[in-house]
Amino acid sequence: MFCSIVPPYLLRRLAQLDDRSLLPVAEAAQRALTRDAAMRRNRNVKRAQMPALPTLLPSQRIRATGLNPTRQINDAQNMERLPGIRVRSEGDGPVEDVAVNEAYDGLGSTFELFADAYQRNALDGRGGILRATVHYGEDYDNAFWNGTRMVFGDGDGRVFQRFTKSLSVIGHELTHGITQHTTNLVYQGQPGALNESISDVFAALVEQYKLGHSAEHASWVIGEGLFTDQVSGDGLRSLKAPGTAYDDDVLGKDPQPATMADYIDTTDDNGGVHLNSGIPNHAFYRLASILGGNAWERAGLIWYDTITGTEVVADTDFAGFAAATESAAESRYGKDSEELKAVTAAWTEVGVLE
Amino acid sequence: MRISVKRTGGFAGLTRRWAVEVGQPELRDEWLPIIESCPWDDVPQTQNQPDRYMYRISAGEREASLPEQDVTGPWRQLVDRTLESARQEEGRRAESGPKGPEGFLRDTDPGER
Ligand SMILES: [Zn+2]
């Protein structure tokens, strides 16, 4: 009997793991602190200079129109049974369990982005209940969307911490719910990678909106804070620089491609949906970066118009999605607009358009 | 017989592999009853739920791919047994070799019941 997962070199590395320097994490934290401080200094000035967008309503007015979330958080009690028992409902105060509160607050932040920036009332657009289950399974290193609710594992404590710890994970899973109610892209191959990318894009925007980070100041990393301090990595994926989110002795290097030249043909992971999503992810980052300012505004609105329009269907591929974003940009901003030019440029840079 | 489990996907998109080489009489007595009761030629073509794992399971010449939520019944038994045997082997290696932090590579059980 043998075990292919733990070759001797790996065991040797594992043995050294506990002694590994915590430096990378400390540095990442320091970078984040510096960013935030700079952001706080600039924010008031930038907000004052920003032209008001007619499509964006300030939060107070949204709240006044009555768009408010209805959240339900359940606890699977470390079993693999769903939905688990209800532990917090809308309007209830915080409980002792930090995972429950993180899920509750994260659902709220995600609801807020879609309500404030795109006037969307929850996942179904009709104020449907936002459901989450925490403490799924034992040491479960994952979070998923099961068609009805988002489900979070506690992590194994060695590589991953609890999955509610990162707001972008919550935003990502809830966006799968929105995709289910809109494009319903199949979870396979290029449509599957688009499905994944849409979740990453809005996950990043949920965080940026909450933190008040512009495209320039945002980290663009998905899953920040998920890794324990024994892993060398900022997070799981980077929209800004796919393939650079982590580089670790044990986990290896982030394998995401940024352009079509590095597209990965595989049957694993439903045709590499978590790998090739790097390409549309990077196209969105490039668009946001060319336009500048807050990514949830023009870039996010073009993406939102695209997924709620009629051009993208269940089996749309990268090229079809790119064309749909061009149509969305043209209808909202006009055919000679800088927005449309930026969309075309972004998809050209990643090799989806020629 | 070589029995292996490859798990891909999940939110993190990280691939994990486990494999065991099983000889007689253990194969005949403990493994084959499970292997024979898996419907290798009748795997449902279910679309995976977003961010759930994909499993590729093989036993000798037989191979099947199925999403996490379909890893139930004998499939689940086979996967659990393979992971468990691989872990035991890992434990023995760790004891005889340099001491590694136990549980680092230990995996969670797949499948929603
Ligand atoms: Zn996903």
Tab-separated table of N, CA, C and O and ligand atoms in Angstrom, chain A residues 172 176 187 196 274, chain B residues 51, ligand 1:
chain	number	residue	atom	x	y	z
A	172	HIS	N	-18.944	36.205	-3.412
A	172	HIS	CA	-18.798	35.248	-4.515
A	172	HIS	C	-19.958	34.252	-4.518
A	172	HIS	O	-20.599	34.037	-5.557
A	176	HIS	N	-23.317	33.685	-7.222
A	176	HIS	CA	-23.776	32.464	-7.908
A	176	HIS	C	-25.303	32.398	-7.888
A	176	HIS	O	-25.932	31.918	-8.838
A	187	TYR	N	-22.262	25.266	-15.641
A	187	TYR	CA	-21.041	25.213	-14.846
A	187	TYR	C	-20.038	24.265	-15.488
A	187	TYR	O	-19.659	23.239	-14.927
A	196	GLU	N	-17.965	31.526	-12.888
A	196	GLU	CA	-16.998	31.746	-11.813
A	196	GLU	C	-16.505	33.188	-11.789
A	196	GLU	O	-16.395	33.807	-10.739
A	274	HIS	N	-12.395	27.203	-12.297
A	274	HIS	CA	-11.708	28.094	-11.359
A	274	HIS	C	-10.337	28.530	-11.867
A	274	HIS	O	-9.644	29.296	-11.211
B	51	ASP	N	-18.908	25.662	-7.072
B	51	ASP	CA	-17.840	25.559	-6.069
B	51	ASP	C	-17.815	24.241	-5.309
B	51	ASP	O	-17.057	24.108	-4.346
C	1	ZN	ZN	-17.742	29.936	-7.443
